Amino acid sequence: MDKVSYDAVVVGAGLAGLMAAHEIASAGYRVAVLSKVFPTRSHSAAAEGGVAAYIPGNSDPNDSPEYMAYDTIKGGDFLVDQDAAELFSYKSGEIIDLLERWGVLFNRQPDGRIAIRYFGGQTYPRTRFVGDKTGMAMLHTVFEKTSGLGNVDFYFEWFAWELVRDESRVRGVVAFDMRNMTPVFFKAKAVVMAAGGMGMLYKHTTNSYIGTGDGYAMALRAGVSLKDPEFVQFHPTALYPSDNLISEAVRGEGAVLRNAKGERFMARYAPKKLDLAPRDIVSRAIVTEIKEGRGFPGGYVGLDLTHLGEEYIKERLPLAVEAAKNFAGVDATKEMIPVRPAQHYYMGGIDVDITGKNPDLIGLFAAGEVACVSLHGANRLGSNSLLETVVFGRETGKAVVEFLKGYTEPSSDIDKEAEKAVDSAYDVTKSESGIHFGEIHEKLRDVMWDYVGIFRDENGLKTALSEVIKLREEAKKVYVSDKSKVYNTEFYNVLELKNMLDLALVIASAALNRKESRGAHYRLDYPERDDQNWLKHTIAYLRGNSVEITYKPVKITKWKPEARVY
């Protein structure tokens, strides 16, 4: 097996990975960036509605970083580590100024300042945007800036499979060239996981096909913990029936949700914030309307923006108009867009502190959706994810630089561990018959949606656990029918399935264990938040077919838990 050496390897080429790589390389270190897709096709491009930020002199005059931190903490149902929320809010203005200097063309107000719009759970409008293609604009700009550095090597269409470690520290990553299945050991002093989300675990998701939970599973198999894995976000407005994202920006610009009776039903669930309540509340409201017979046939509600006017809609929300037309046959300027909830984001992730450092494995860092700082707690506010990627991507890069300054090379040889990782991947190519990966994947997505979804209870979660364990056994019989080595996508699909099954076991176990409702984790059998027993982070380790759970306290600096009312 070939081996290459770098100071740092970054797994993932979205905004978090690119910001970390830029920071590390700017300090003079050599960086490899591994990505399943070309960097500008990373999932950061799918973030549409905007990026939250308080910018001095360019914000609502009543707003402040303190209010922004508070909104984030309340939005996360007080499971947020408050030092993370404060750093995030106070750094927001300078990072947006930096992106603007780099070339992100934000929409402007008539006086020339960056435009702002409301997003769910925000006290003041603070979401900056580029129409409804904000993530795409930011990703292209940051990629251009990072790729211009001479000491960053991009390996796109490479599949990162395993973290290689010794007794105490990470030593690199085993990855496959997807063009020809060639394995390479990327030996590194530090590894930054920035591999994105896991939406393909769910039957309905706004995520693209690359979101298969690879980074989480790599960490789990390396003995690293996930923090708060039970917290999965469901976006209230996915297009029916395709599940394309209809951005929260649509409601931020004034669209309203209506049931089949024409009622603006959010008045029943969030009388103050209405359609701009946090996503968990709106998602549960939509499902309740549908279950109680007030939805449209097929199981959806309407998103009405017709009152905004055709010119304004097409100027501010072109992607939403295009998606509605192409995937639902609806003219959003004249009729309501059919929407229903779908999985959207993962609040849980690799356990890290506000510097991106993991406590389990020396030299391992994480940033972006794959990480849990914890900034979002039990529920993420819309437009906070893009800001998280750039703020904490940069903070993580800075921490890696400091780590590398004091690095001493270990004497132990690690090549044999890398070879074992390759063998474990190739095992799936040895069988000539068995079960096709697609059968197991389809069952997994149904199980997660039906039992570990928007509403949960003990019986359903126990059923999910039992089914996931069965599927993990069935996965041992999976075979790869394509025996070629040229773009053998079936081989990588099987590896992705193994990753998703590992993560599903951890999510279901943690959800069964948390006997309360908080944010996106809603238990019908425990409908109330329980701060006395559950104001704490879940820390979960994968141990074979079982999950070991411990806890960490939530970091509270200023804001004591209170009733979460909107």
Coordinates of C-alpha atoms in Angstrom, one line a residue:
M1 CA 0.0 0.0 0.0
D2 CA 1.3 3.5 -0.9
K3 CA 1.9 6.0 1.9
V4 CA 2.1 9.7 1.8
S5 CA 2.9 12.1 4.7
Y6 CA 1.4 15.4 5.6
D7 CA 1.4 17.7 8.6
A8 CA -2.4 17.5 8.7
V9 CA -5.1 15.6 6.8
V10 CA -8.6 17.2 6.5
V11 CA -11.4 14.8 5.8
G12 CA -14.1 16.8 3.9
A13 CA -13.9 19.8 1.6
G14 CA -17.0 21.7 2.7
L15 CA -16.7 25.1 4.4
A16 CA -15.5 23.8 7.7
G17 CA -12.8 21.7 6.2
L18 CA -11.7 24.4 3.8
M19 CA -11.5 27.0 6.6
A20 CA -9.4 24.7 8.7
A21 CA -7.2 23.8 5.8
H22 CA -6.7 27.5 5.0
E23 CA -5.7 28.3 8.5
I24 CA -3.2 25.4 8.8
A25 CA -1.7 26.0 5.4
S26 CA -1.4 29.7 6.0
A27 CA 0.9 28.9 8.9
G28 CA 3.2 27.0 6.6
Y29 CA 2.2 23.4 7.1
R30 CA 1.4 20.9 4.4
V31 CA -2.2 19.8 4.2
A32 CA -4.1 17.1 2.4
V33 CA -7.9 17.6 1.9
L34 CA -9.8 14.4 1.1
S35 CA -13.3 14.5 -0.3
K36 CA -15.8 12.1 -1.9
V37 CA -16.8 14.8 -4.4
F38 CA -15.2 17.8 -6.0
P39 CA -15.0 20.5 -3.3
T40 CA -17.6 22.8 -4.7
R41 CA -20.1 19.9 -4.7
S42 CA -19.7 19.5 -0.9
H43 CA -22.9 19.8 1.0
S44 CA -22.2 23.3 2.2
A45 CA -23.5 24.3 -1.2
A46 CA -27.0 23.1 -0.3
A47 CA -27.3 25.7 2.5
E48 CA -29.6 28.2 0.9
G49 CA -31.2 30.8 3.2
G50 CA -28.3 32.6 4.8
V51 CA -25.7 32.9 7.4
A52 CA -26.4 34.5 10.8
A53 CA -24.2 37.2 12.1
Y54 CA -24.2 40.3 14.4
I55 CA -22.1 42.9 12.6
P56 CA -21.4 46.2 14.5
G57 CA -22.9 49.1 12.6
N58 CA -24.6 46.7 10.1
S59 CA -27.3 45.1 12.3
D60 CA -30.6 45.9 13.8
P61 CA -29.8 48.7 16.3
N62 CA -31.4 46.8 19.1
D63 CA -29.4 43.6 18.5
S64 CA -26.2 42.5 20.2
P65 CA -23.9 39.4 20.4
E66 CA -25.5 38.7 23.8
Y67 CA -29.0 38.5 22.2
M68 CA -27.6 36.3 19.4
A69 CA -26.0 33.9 22.0
Y70 CA -29.2 33.8 24.0
D71 CA -31.3 33.0 21.0
T72 CA -28.9 30.2 20.1
I73 CA -29.0 28.8 23.7
K74 CA -32.8 29.0 23.9
G75 CA -33.2 27.6 20.4
G76 CA -31.1 24.6 21.5
D77 CA -33.4 24.1 24.5
F78 CA -30.6 24.9 27.0
L79 CA -28.4 21.9 26.1
V80 CA -26.0 24.4 24.4
D81 CA -22.5 24.9 25.8
Q82 CA -22.7 28.6 26.5
D83 CA -19.0 29.3 26.0
A84 CA -19.5 28.0 22.4
A85 CA -22.5 30.2 21.8
E86 CA -20.7 33.3 23.1
L87 CA -17.6 32.7 21.0
F88 CA -19.8 32.0 18.0
S89 CA -21.7 35.2 18.4
Y90 CA -18.8 37.5 19.1
K91 CA -16.8 36.2 16.2
S92 CA -19.7 36.4 13.7
G93 CA -19.1 40.0 12.6
E94 CA -15.4 39.6 11.8
I95 CA -15.9 36.4 9.9
I96 CA -18.5 37.9 7.7
D97 CA -16.3 40.9 7.1
L98 CA -13.5 38.4 6.1
L99 CA -15.8 36.5 3.7
E100 CA -16.9 39.8 2.1
R101 CA -13.2 40.8 1.6
W102 CA -12.6 37.4 0.1
G103 CA -15.4 38.1 -2.4
V104 CA -18.7 36.8 -1.2
L105 CA -21.3 39.0 -2.9
F106 CA -24.0 39.4 -0.2
N107 CA -27.3 41.0 -1.0
R108 CA -27.4 44.7 -0.1
Q109 CA -29.8 47.1 1.6
P110 CA -30.7 50.3 -0.3
D111 CA -28.0 52.2 1.7
G112 CA -25.3 49.7 0.7
R113 CA -25.1 47.7 3.9
I114 CA -25.4 43.9 3.8
A115 CA -29.0 42.9 3.7
I116 CA -30.7 41.0 6.6
R117 CA -33.7 38.8 7.0
Y118 CA -35.5 37.0 9.9
F119 CA -35.0 33.3 10.5
G120 CA -36.8 31.0 13.0
G121 CA -36.1 31.6 16.7
Q122 CA -34.3 34.9 16.2
T123 CA -35.3 37.9 18.3
Y124 CA -33.9 40.2 15.6
P125 CA -33.2 39.9 11.8
R126 CA -29.5 38.9 11.5
T127 CA -29.4 36.4 8.6
R128 CA -27.1 37.6 5.8
F129 CA -27.7 36.1 2.4
V130 CA -26.9 35.7 -1.3
G131 CA -30.5 35.3 -2.6
D132 CA -31.3 31.7 -1.5
K133 CA -27.9 30.3 -2.7
T134 CA -25.8 31.5 0.2
G135 CA -23.9 28.3 0.9
M136 CA -23.0 28.0 -2.8
A137 CA -21.6 31.5 -2.9
M138 CA -19.6 31.1 0.3
L139 CA -18.2 27.6 -0.7
H140 CA -16.9 28.8 -4.1
T141 CA -15.3 31.8 -2.5
V142 CA -13.5 29.9 0.3
F143 CA -12.5 27.1 -2.1
E144 CA -10.9 29.6 -4.4
K145 CA -9.0 31.2 -1.5
T146 CA -7.8 27.9 -0.1
S147 CA -6.9 26.2 -3.4
G148 CA -4.7 29.2 -4.2
L149 CA -2.3 28.2 -1.4
G150 CA 0.7 26.2 -2.6
N151 CA 0.8 23.8 0.3
V152 CA -2.7 22.4 0.2
D153 CA -3.2 19.2 -1.9
F154 CA -6.8 18.3 -2.9
Y155 CA -7.7 14.6 -3.3
F156 CA -11.2 14.7 -4.6
E157 CA -13.2 11.6 -5.4
W158 CA -11.3 9.8 -2.6
F159 CA -13.2 7.8 0.0
A160 CA -11.9 8.1 3.5
W161 CA -12.5 4.8 5.3
E162 CA -10.7 4.5 8.6
L163 CA -8.8 6.5 11.1
V164 CA -5.4 4.9 12.0
R165 CA -4.4 5.2 15.6
D166 CA -1.9 3.9 18.2
E167 CA -2.6 3.6 21.9
S168 CA -3.2 7.3 22.4
R169 CA -3.0 9.4 19.2
V170 CA -4.3 9.5 15.7
R171 CA -1.7 8.6 13.1
G172 CA -3.5 9.2 9.8
V173 CA -6.3 8.1 7.5
V174 CA -6.7 5.2 5.1
A175 CA -8.5 6.3 1.9
F176 CA -9.4 4.8 -1.5
D177 CA -9.0 6.5 -4.8
M178 CA -12.5 6.1 -6.1
R179 CA -11.4 5.9 -9.7
N180 CA -9.5 2.6 -9.3
M181 CA -10.0 1.4 -5.6
T182 CA -6.3 2.0 -4.9
P183 CA -5.8 2.4 -1.1
V184 CA -3.4 4.9 0.3
F185 CA -2.3 5.6 3.9
F186 CA -2.3 9.3 4.5
K187 CA 0.1 9.5 7.4
A188 CA -0.5 12.7 9.5
K189 CA 0.4 14.5 12.7
A190 CA -3.1 15.8 13.0
V191 CA -6.5 14.9 11.4
V192 CA -9.4 17.2 11.1
M193 CA -12.8 15.5 10.6
A194 CA -15.1 17.7 8.6
A195 CA -17.0 15.1 6.7
G196 CA -20.5 16.5 7.0
G197 CA -23.8 14.9 7.9
M198 CA -25.8 11.7 7.7
G199 CA -29.2 12.3 6.1
M200 CA -29.2 9.1 4.1
L201 CA -30.1 7.2 7.3
Y202 CA -33.6 8.5 6.9
K203 CA -36.3 7.8 4.3
H204 CA -37.1 11.4 3.9
T205 CA -34.1 13.9 3.9
T206 CA -33.1 17.1 2.4
N207 CA -29.5 15.9 2.2
S208 CA -27.7 14.7 -0.9
Y209 CA -26.6 11.1 -1.4
I210 CA -23.1 11.9 -0.1
G211 CA -24.4 12.4 3.5
T212 CA -23.9 8.9 4.8
G213 CA -22.4 9.5 8.2
D214 CA -18.8 8.4 7.3
G215 CA -17.0 10.8 9.7
Y216 CA -19.1 9.7 12.7
A217 CA -18.6 6.0 12.0
M218 CA -14.8 6.4 11.4
A219 CA -14.6 8.1 14.8
L220 CA -16.7 5.5 16.5
R221 CA -14.7 2.6 15.2
A222 CA -11.5 4.4 16.4
G223 CA -12.9 4.4 19.9
V224 CA -13.9 8.0 19.9
S225 CA -17.2 9.2 21.5
L226 CA -20.1 11.0 19.9
K227 CA -21.8 13.8 21.9
D228 CA -25.6 14.0 22.0
P229 CA -26.2 11.6 19.1
E230 CA -29.9 11.4 19.8
F231 CA -30.5 14.9 18.5
V232 CA -31.5 14.8 14.9
Q233 CA -33.1 17.9 13.2
F234 CA -36.1 17.6 10.9
H235 CA -36.7 20.6 8.6
P236 CA -40.3 21.5 8.4
T237 CA -40.5 22.5 4.8
A238 CA -39.2 19.8 2.4
L239 CA -40.9 19.8 -0.9
Y240 CA -43.6 17.2 -1.4
P241 CA -43.1 14.5 -2.7
S242 CA -39.3 14.9 -3.6
D243 CA -38.0 16.2 -0.3
N244 CA -36.0 19.0 -1.9
L245 CA -35.3 21.7 0.7
I246 CA -37.5 24.7 0.6
S247 CA -35.4 27.1 2.6
E248 CA -36.4 28.8 5.8
A249 CA -35.7 32.0 3.9
V250 CA -39.1 31.6 2.3
R251 CA -40.8 32.0 5.6
G252 CA -38.1 34.6 6.6
E253 CA -39.3 36.7 3.6
G254 CA -43.0 36.4 4.8
A255 CA -44.4 33.1 3.6
V256 CA -47.0 31.4 5.8
L257 CA -48.0 27.8 6.4
R258 CA -51.6 26.8 5.8
N259 CA -53.5 23.6 6.2
A260 CA -56.1 22.2 3.9
K261 CA -58.7 24.5 5.5
G262 CA -56.6 27.5 4.6
E263 CA -55.8 28.2 8.3
R264 CA -52.5 29.7 9.4
F265 CA -52.2 26.9 11.9
M266 CA -48.9 28.0 13.5
A267 CA -51.0 30.4 15.6
R268 CA -52.0 27.3 17.7
Y269 CA -48.4 26.2 18.3
A270 CA -46.3 29.3 18.5
P271 CA -48.6 32.3 18.9
K272 CA -45.8 34.9 19.0
K273 CA -43.2 33.6 16.5
L274 CA -45.8 31.8 14.3
D275 CA -44.2 30.4 11.1
L276 CA -40.7 31.5 12.4
A277 CA -40.7 29.4 15.5
P278 CA -37.7 27.0 15.7
R279 CA -37.7 24.0 13.4
D280 CA -38.5 21.3 15.9
I281 CA -41.7 23.1 16.9
V282 CA -42.8 23.8 13.3
S283 CA -42.0 20.2 12.2
R284 CA -44.1 18.7 15.1
A285 CA -46.9 21.2 14.3
I286 CA -47.0 20.1 10.6
V287 CA -47.1 16.4 11.5
T288 CA -49.8 17.0 14.0
E289 CA -52.0 18.9 11.5
I290 CA -51.6 16.0 9.0
K291 CA -52.3 13.3 11.6
E292 CA -55.4 15.1 12.8
G293 CA -56.8 15.3 9.3
R294 CA -56.1 18.9 8.4
G295 CA -53.4 18.2 5.9
F296 CA -53.8 17.8 2.2
P297 CA -54.4 14.3 0.7
G298 CA -51.0 12.5 0.5
G299 CA -49.8 14.1 3.7
Y300 CA -48.5 17.7 3.3
V301 CA -49.4 21.3 4.1
G302 CA -49.2 24.4 2.0
L303 CA -46.5 27.1 2.1
D304 CA -48.1 30.3 0.8
L305 CA -45.9 33.1 -0.5
T306 CA -48.2 34.4 -3.3
H307 CA -49.0 37.6 -1.3
L308 CA -45.3 38.6 -1.6
G309 CA -45.6 39.5 -5.3
E310 CA -44.1 37.7 -8.3
E311 CA -41.2 40.2 -8.8
Y312 CA -40.1 40.1 -5.2
I313 CA -40.4 36.3 -5.0
K314 CA -38.2 35.8 -8.1
E315 CA -35.6 38.3 -6.9
R316 CA -35.2 37.0 -3.4
L317 CA -36.2 33.3 -3.7
P318 CA -35.3 32.0 -7.2
L319 CA -34.1 28.6 -6.0
A320 CA -37.4 27.9 -4.2
V321 CA -39.4 28.9 -7.3
E322 CA -37.3 26.7 -9.5
A323 CA -37.5 23.7 -7.2
A324 CA -41.3 24.0 -6.8
K325 CA -41.7 24.2 -10.6
N326 CA -39.3 21.4 -11.5
F327 CA -40.1 18.9 -8.8
A328 CA -43.7 19.6 -7.8
G329 CA -45.1 21.3 -10.9
V330 CA -46.2 24.3 -8.9
D331 CA -45.9 28.0 -9.7
A332 CA -44.9 29.4 -6.3
T333 CA -45.8 32.9 -7.4
K334 CA -49.5 31.9 -7.9
E335 CA -50.1 28.8 -5.7
M336 CA -49.0 27.2 -2.5
I337 CA -45.9 25.0 -2.3
P338 CA -46.6 21.5 -1.0
V339 CA -44.3 20.8 2.0
R340 CA -43.7 18.3 4.8
P341 CA -40.9 17.7 7.3
A342 CA -37.7 15.7 6.4
Q343 CA -34.4 15.0 8.1
H344 CA -32.1 17.9 7.6
Y345 CA -29.2 18.2 10.1
Y346 CA -27.5 16.4 12.9
M347 CA -26.9 18.3 16.2
G348 CA -24.9 15.4 17.6
G349 CA -21.4 14.6 16.5
I350 CA -17.8 13.9 17.4
D351 CA -17.2 15.3 20.9
V352 CA -15.0 18.4 20.7
D353 CA -14.4 21.6 22.7
I354 CA -14.6 25.1 21.4
T355 CA -11.1 24.7 19.8
G356 CA -12.3 21.6 17.8
K357 CA -10.1 19.3 19.9
N358 CA -11.3 15.8 20.7
P359 CA -10.7 14.5 24.3
D360 CA -10.4 10.8 23.4
L361 CA -7.6 10.8 20.8
I362 CA -4.5 13.1 20.7
G363 CA -4.2 14.9 17.4
L364 CA -7.9 14.4 16.4
F365 CA -10.0 17.5 15.7
A366 CA -13.4 18.0 14.1
A367 CA -15.4 20.9 12.7
G368 CA -18.7 21.5 11.0
E369 CA -21.8 19.2 11.1
V370 CA -19.7 16.2 11.9
A371 CA -18.6 17.9 15.2
C372 CA -20.5 18.6 18.3
V373 CA -19.1 21.6 20.1
S374 CA -22.0 21.8 21.4
L375 CA -23.3 24.9 19.8
H376 CA -26.7 23.8 18.7
G377 CA -27.7 21.7 21.8
A378 CA -31.0 20.0 21.2
N379 CA -32.1 22.0 18.1
R380 CA -30.2 24.2 15.7
L381 CA -31.5 27.6 14.6
G382 CA -31.7 28.2 10.9
S383 CA -28.7 30.1 9.4
N384 CA -26.5 29.1 12.3
S385 CA -24.9 26.1 10.5
L386 CA -23.1 28.2 7.8
L387 CA -21.7 30.5 10.5
E388 CA -20.6 27.5 12.5
T389 CA -18.6 26.1 9.6
V390 CA -16.6 29.2 9.1
V391 CA -16.2 30.3 12.7
F392 CA -15.3 26.9 14.1
G393 CA -13.5 25.7 11.0
R394 CA -11.2 28.6 11.5
E395 CA -10.9 28.1 15.3
T396 CA -10.1 24.4 14.7
G397 CA -7.4 25.3 12.1
K398 CA -5.8 27.7 14.7
A399 CA -5.9 24.9 17.3
V400 CA -4.2 22.5 14.9
V401 CA -1.5 25.0 14.2
E402 CA -0.7 25.3 17.9
F403 CA -0.8 21.5 18.2
L404 CA 1.7 21.1 15.3
K405 CA 4.1 23.6 16.9
G406 CA 4.7 21.3 19.8
Y407 CA 4.4 18.0 17.9
T408 CA 7.0 15.2 18.5
E409 CA 7.1 12.3 16.2
P410 CA 6.3 8.9 17.8
S411 CA 8.7 6.1 17.3
S412 CA 6.2 3.2 16.9
D413 CA 5.4 1.9 13.4
I414 CA 1.8 2.1 12.4
D415 CA 1.8 0.7 8.9
K416 CA 0.3 -2.7 9.9
E417 CA -2.8 -1.0 11.4
A418 CA -3.3 0.8 8.1
E419 CA -3.1 -2.5 6.2
K420 CA -5.8 -4.0 8.5
A421 CA -8.1 -1.2 7.6
V422 CA -7.7 -1.9 3.9
D423 CA -8.4 -5.6 4.5
S424 CA -11.6 -4.9 6.4
A425 CA -12.9 -2.9 3.4
Y426 CA -11.9 -5.5 0.8
D427 CA -13.7 -8.2 2.7
V428 CA -17.0 -7.1 1.1
T429 CA -15.6 -8.0 -2.4
K430 CA -14.9 -11.7 -1.5
S431 CA -18.5 -13.0 -1.5
E432 CA -20.0 -14.2 -4.8
S433 CA -23.6 -14.1 -3.5
G434 CA -25.7 -12.8 -0.6
I435 CA -27.8 -9.7 0.1
H436 CA -27.6 -6.6 -2.0
F437 CA -26.7 -3.5 0.0
G438 CA -29.8 -1.6 -1.4
E439 CA -32.2 -4.0 0.4
I440 CA -30.6 -3.3 3.8
H441 CA -30.3 0.4 3.2
E442 CA -34.0 0.7 2.3
K443 CA -35.0 -1.1 5.4
L444 CA -32.7 1.0 7.6
R445 CA -34.1 4.2 6.2
D446 CA -37.7 3.0 6.9
V447 CA -36.8 2.0 10.5
M448 CA -35.1 5.3 11.3
W449 CA -38.0 7.3 9.9
D450 CA -40.7 5.3 11.5
Y451 CA -39.2 4.8 15.0
V452 CA -36.4 7.4 15.5
G453 CA -38.1 10.3 13.8
I454 CA -40.0 13.4 14.8
F455 CA -42.1 11.6 17.5
R456 CA -40.5 8.8 19.5
D457 CA -41.5 6.4 22.3
E458 CA -40.0 3.5 24.2
N459 CA -41.6 0.7 22.2
G460 CA -40.7 2.3 18.9
L461 CA -37.1 2.9 19.9
K462 CA -36.8 -0.7 21.2
T463 CA -38.1 -1.9 17.9
A464 CA -35.6 0.3 16.1
L465 CA -32.7 -1.0 18.1
S466 CA -33.8 -4.6 17.5
E467 CA -34.1 -4.0 13.8
V468 CA -30.8 -2.2 13.4
I469 CA -29.0 -5.0 15.2
K470 CA -30.6 -7.5 12.8
L471 CA -29.6 -5.3 9.8
R472 CA -26.0 -5.2 11.1
E473 CA -26.0 -9.0 11.0
E474 CA -27.5 -9.1 7.6
A475 CA -24.9 -6.7 6.4
K476 CA -22.3 -9.4 7.0
K477 CA -23.8 -11.2 4.0
V478 CA -23.7 -8.3 1.7
Y479 CA -21.8 -8.9 -1.6
V480 CA -20.5 -6.7 -4.4
S481 CA -21.7 -7.8 -7.8
D482 CA -19.4 -5.4 -9.7
K483 CA -15.9 -6.9 -9.6
S484 CA -14.2 -4.2 -11.6
K485 CA -12.0 -1.6 -10.0
V486 CA -12.9 1.4 -12.3
Y487 CA -15.3 3.7 -10.5
N488 CA -16.8 0.8 -8.6
T489 CA -19.6 2.8 -6.9
E490 CA -21.2 -0.4 -5.5
F491 CA -18.0 -1.1 -3.4
Y492 CA -18.3 2.4 -1.8
N493 CA -22.0 2.1 -1.3
V494 CA -21.4 -1.0 0.8
L495 CA -18.8 0.8 2.9
E496 CA -21.3 3.7 3.4
L497 CA -23.9 1.2 4.5
K498 CA -21.6 -0.1 7.2
N499 CA -21.0 3.4 8.3
M500 CA -24.7 4.2 8.5
L501 CA -25.5 1.0 10.5
D502 CA -22.8 1.9 13.1
L503 CA -24.3 5.4 13.5
A504 CA -27.9 4.2 13.5
L505 CA -27.2 1.9 16.5
V506 CA -25.7 4.8 18.5
I507 CA -28.6 7.2 17.6
A508 CA -31.3 4.7 18.6
S509 CA -29.6 3.7 21.8
A510 CA -29.0 7.3 22.9
A511 CA -32.6 8.2 22.0
L512 CA -34.0 5.3 24.1
N513 CA -31.8 6.3 27.0
R514 CA -32.8 9.9 27.2
K515 CA -36.2 9.8 29.0
E516 CA -37.4 13.4 28.4
S517 CA -38.3 15.7 25.6
R518 CA -35.9 18.4 24.6
G519 CA -35.7 20.2 21.3
A520 CA -35.8 17.8 18.4
H521 CA -35.8 14.8 20.7
Y522 CA -39.5 14.4 21.4
R523 CA -40.7 11.5 23.5
L524 CA -44.5 10.9 23.5
D525 CA -44.0 8.9 26.8
Y526 CA -41.9 11.6 28.4
P527 CA -43.3 14.8 26.9
E528 CA -41.7 17.3 29.3
R529 CA -38.2 18.6 29.5
D530 CA -36.5 17.3 32.7
D531 CA -33.6 19.6 33.7
Q532 CA -33.2 17.9 37.1
N533 CA -32.2 14.6 35.5
W534 CA -31.3 15.4 31.9
L535 CA -29.6 18.7 31.7
K536 CA -26.4 16.9 30.6
H537 CA -24.7 15.8 27.4
T538 CA -24.9 12.2 26.3
I539 CA -21.4 10.8 25.5
A540 CA -21.7 7.5 23.5
Y541 CA -19.1 4.9 22.5
L542 CA -19.7 2.0 20.1
R543 CA -18.7 -1.3 21.7
G544 CA -19.5 -4.0 19.2
N545 CA -23.3 -4.4 19.1
S546 CA -23.8 -2.3 22.2
V547 CA -23.4 1.4 23.1
E548 CA -21.7 2.6 26.2
I549 CA -23.2 5.8 27.5
T550 CA -21.7 8.3 30.0
Y551 CA -22.4 12.0 30.5
K552 CA -20.9 15.5 30.6
P553 CA -22.3 18.6 32.2
V554 CA -23.6 21.4 30.1
K555 CA -21.4 24.5 30.3
I556 CA -23.6 27.3 31.7
T557 CA -22.0 30.8 31.8
K558 CA -24.8 33.4 32.1
W559 CA -28.2 32.0 31.1
K560 CA -30.1 29.7 33.4
P561 CA -32.6 27.3 31.8
E562 CA -36.1 28.7 31.5
A563 CA -39.3 27.8 29.8
R564 CA -38.9 27.7 26.0
V565 CA -41.9 29.6 24.7
Y566 CA -42.3 31.1 21.3

